Coordinates of C-alpha atoms in Angstrom, one line a residue:
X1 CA 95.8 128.5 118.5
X2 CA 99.0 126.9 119.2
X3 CA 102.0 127.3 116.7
X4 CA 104.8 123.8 116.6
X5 CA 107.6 125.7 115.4
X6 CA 110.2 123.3 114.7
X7 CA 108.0 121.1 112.7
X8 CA 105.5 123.9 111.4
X9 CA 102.2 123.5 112.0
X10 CA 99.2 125.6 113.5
X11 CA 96.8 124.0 114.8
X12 CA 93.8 126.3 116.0
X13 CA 91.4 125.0 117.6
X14 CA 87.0 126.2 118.6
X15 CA 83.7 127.3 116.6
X16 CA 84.3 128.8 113.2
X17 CA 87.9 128.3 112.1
X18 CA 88.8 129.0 108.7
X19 CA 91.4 129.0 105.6
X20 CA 91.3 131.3 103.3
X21 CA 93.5 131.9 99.9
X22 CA 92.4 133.6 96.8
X23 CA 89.9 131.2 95.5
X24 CA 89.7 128.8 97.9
X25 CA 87.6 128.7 101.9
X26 CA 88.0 125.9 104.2
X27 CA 85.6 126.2 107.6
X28 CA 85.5 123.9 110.3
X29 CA 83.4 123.6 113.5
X30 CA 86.2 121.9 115.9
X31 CA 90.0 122.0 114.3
X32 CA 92.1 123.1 111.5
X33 CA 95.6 122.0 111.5
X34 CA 98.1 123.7 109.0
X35 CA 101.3 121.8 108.1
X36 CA 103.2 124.5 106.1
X37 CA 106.0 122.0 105.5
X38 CA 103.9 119.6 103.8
X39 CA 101.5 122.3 102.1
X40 CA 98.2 120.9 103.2
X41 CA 95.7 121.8 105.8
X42 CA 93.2 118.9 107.6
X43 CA 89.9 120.5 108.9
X44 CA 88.2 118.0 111.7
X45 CA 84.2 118.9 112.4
X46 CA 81.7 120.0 109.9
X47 CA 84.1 121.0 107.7
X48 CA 83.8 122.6 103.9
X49 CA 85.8 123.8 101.2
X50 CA 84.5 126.3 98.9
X51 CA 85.4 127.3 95.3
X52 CA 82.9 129.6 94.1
X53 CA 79.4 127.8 93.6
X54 CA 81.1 124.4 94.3
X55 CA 80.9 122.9 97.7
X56 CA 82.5 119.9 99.5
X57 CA 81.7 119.1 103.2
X58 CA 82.6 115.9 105.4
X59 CA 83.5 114.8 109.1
X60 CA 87.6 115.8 108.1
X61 CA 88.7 117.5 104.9
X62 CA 92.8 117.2 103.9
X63 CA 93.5 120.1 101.3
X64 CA 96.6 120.0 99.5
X65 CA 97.8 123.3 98.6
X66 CA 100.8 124.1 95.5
X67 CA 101.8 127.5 94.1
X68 CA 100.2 128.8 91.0
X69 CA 102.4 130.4 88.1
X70 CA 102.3 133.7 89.8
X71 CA 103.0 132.6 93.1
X72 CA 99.6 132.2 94.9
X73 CA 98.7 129.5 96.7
X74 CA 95.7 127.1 95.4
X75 CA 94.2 123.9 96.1
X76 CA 94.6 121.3 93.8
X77 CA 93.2 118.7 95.5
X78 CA 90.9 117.9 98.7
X79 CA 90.3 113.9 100.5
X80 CA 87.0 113.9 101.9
X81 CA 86.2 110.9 104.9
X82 CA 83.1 110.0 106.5
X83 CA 79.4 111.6 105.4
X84 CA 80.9 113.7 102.2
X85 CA 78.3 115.8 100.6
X86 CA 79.2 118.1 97.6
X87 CA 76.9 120.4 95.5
X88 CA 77.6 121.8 92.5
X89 CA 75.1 123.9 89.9
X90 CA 73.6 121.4 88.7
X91 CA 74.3 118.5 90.8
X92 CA 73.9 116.8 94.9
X93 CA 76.3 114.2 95.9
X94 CA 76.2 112.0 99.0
X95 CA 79.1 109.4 99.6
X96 CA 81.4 107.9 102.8
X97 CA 84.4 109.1 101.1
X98 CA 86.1 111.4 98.2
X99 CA 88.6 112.7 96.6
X100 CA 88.3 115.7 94.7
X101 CA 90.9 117.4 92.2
X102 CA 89.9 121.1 92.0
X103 CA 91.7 121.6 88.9
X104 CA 89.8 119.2 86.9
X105 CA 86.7 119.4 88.7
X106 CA 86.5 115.6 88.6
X107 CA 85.6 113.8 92.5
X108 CA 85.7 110.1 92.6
X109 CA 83.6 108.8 95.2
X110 CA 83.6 105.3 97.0
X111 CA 80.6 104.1 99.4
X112 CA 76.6 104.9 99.3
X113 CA 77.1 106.9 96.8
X114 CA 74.0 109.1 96.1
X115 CA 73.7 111.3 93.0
X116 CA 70.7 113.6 92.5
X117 CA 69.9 116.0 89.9
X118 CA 66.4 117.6 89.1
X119 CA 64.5 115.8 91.6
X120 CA 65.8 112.8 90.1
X121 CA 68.3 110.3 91.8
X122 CA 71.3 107.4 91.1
X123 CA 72.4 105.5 93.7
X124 CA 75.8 102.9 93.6
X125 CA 79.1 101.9 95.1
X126 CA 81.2 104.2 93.7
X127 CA 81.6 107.1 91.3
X128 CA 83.6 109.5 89.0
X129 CA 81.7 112.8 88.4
X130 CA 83.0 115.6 86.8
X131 CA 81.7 118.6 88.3
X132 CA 82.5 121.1 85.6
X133 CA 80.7 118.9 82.8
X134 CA 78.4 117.4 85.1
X135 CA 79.3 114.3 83.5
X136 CA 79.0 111.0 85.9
X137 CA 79.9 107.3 85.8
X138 CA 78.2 105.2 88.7
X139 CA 79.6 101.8 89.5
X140 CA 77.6 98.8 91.0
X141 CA 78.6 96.6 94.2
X142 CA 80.0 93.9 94.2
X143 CA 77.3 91.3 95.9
X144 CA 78.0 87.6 97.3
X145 CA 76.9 84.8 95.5
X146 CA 76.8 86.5 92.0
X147 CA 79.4 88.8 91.8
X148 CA 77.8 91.6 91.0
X149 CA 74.2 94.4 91.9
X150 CA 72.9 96.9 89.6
X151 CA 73.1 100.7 90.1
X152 CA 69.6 101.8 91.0
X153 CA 68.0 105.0 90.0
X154 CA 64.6 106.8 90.8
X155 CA 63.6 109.0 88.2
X156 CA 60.8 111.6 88.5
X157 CA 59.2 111.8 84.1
X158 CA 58.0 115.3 85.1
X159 CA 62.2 116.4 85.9
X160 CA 63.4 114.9 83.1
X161 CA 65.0 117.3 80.8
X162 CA 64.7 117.0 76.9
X163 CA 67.3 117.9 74.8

């Protein structure tokens, strides 16, 4: 670990390194950096954050940390970069990138995103899902010549739920 004092950050550094607060875990398998002035932590390596049965892992993880109202410190929201993949309850997301705001469970996605659910999968450029509904919107690419591709989807009848 090495401590810069007169700018404030930790960086520790080797196999497991971790961040705890009351809700929230982030693990990384090479860095985490702390910058206490600017309230954020990057994690570089394998890295996850972990909110109860919700988890985000990518390449590097940047959580941004604020006070709640009784003075504990939260995430409230997390960029993910390079090979994100969150799960949820219902819910397995694939994507290059992410950004995820913890407080209202929505992550908007950009790049190969991949959406699976029951077996079942979507597959576009870009997405908003919101993993406390379980709620998502998929966007299509844009391709040359017309403008414009289709979100594609494989659906398996037998994992189809009927409501």
């Amino acid at each position: 670990a090495i401590y810069d004092i007169d700018n404030a950050i930790l960086v520790l550094t080797g196999r497991k390194v971790r961040f705890v607060t009351a809700e929230d875990e982030i693990t990384a398998d090479r860095q985490l950096e702390y910058w206490e002035a600017k309230q954020m932590a990057v994690a570089r390596g394998n890295a996850y954050a972990v909110r109860g049965k919700k988890k985000l892992r990518a390449d590097v993880l940047s959580a941004h940390f604020r006070k709640n109202k009784s003075g504990k410190t939260k995430i409230y929201r997390v960029d993910a970069f390079d090979n994100v993949y969150i799960v949820s309850e219902q819910d397995t997301i694939t994507a290059d990138r992410g950004v995820y705001n913890v407080e209202s469970g929505i992550a908007t996605l950009t790049g190969s995103v991949k959406l699976s659910r029951d077996g079942n999968q979507l597959n576009g450029c870009s997405a908003v899902v919101n993993l406390n509904t379980g709620i998502s919107k998929l966007k299509s690419c844009a391709s040359a010549g017309t403008g414009t591709s289709r979100v594609q989807g494989l659906f398996r009848p037998g994992n189809v739920k009927k409501k």
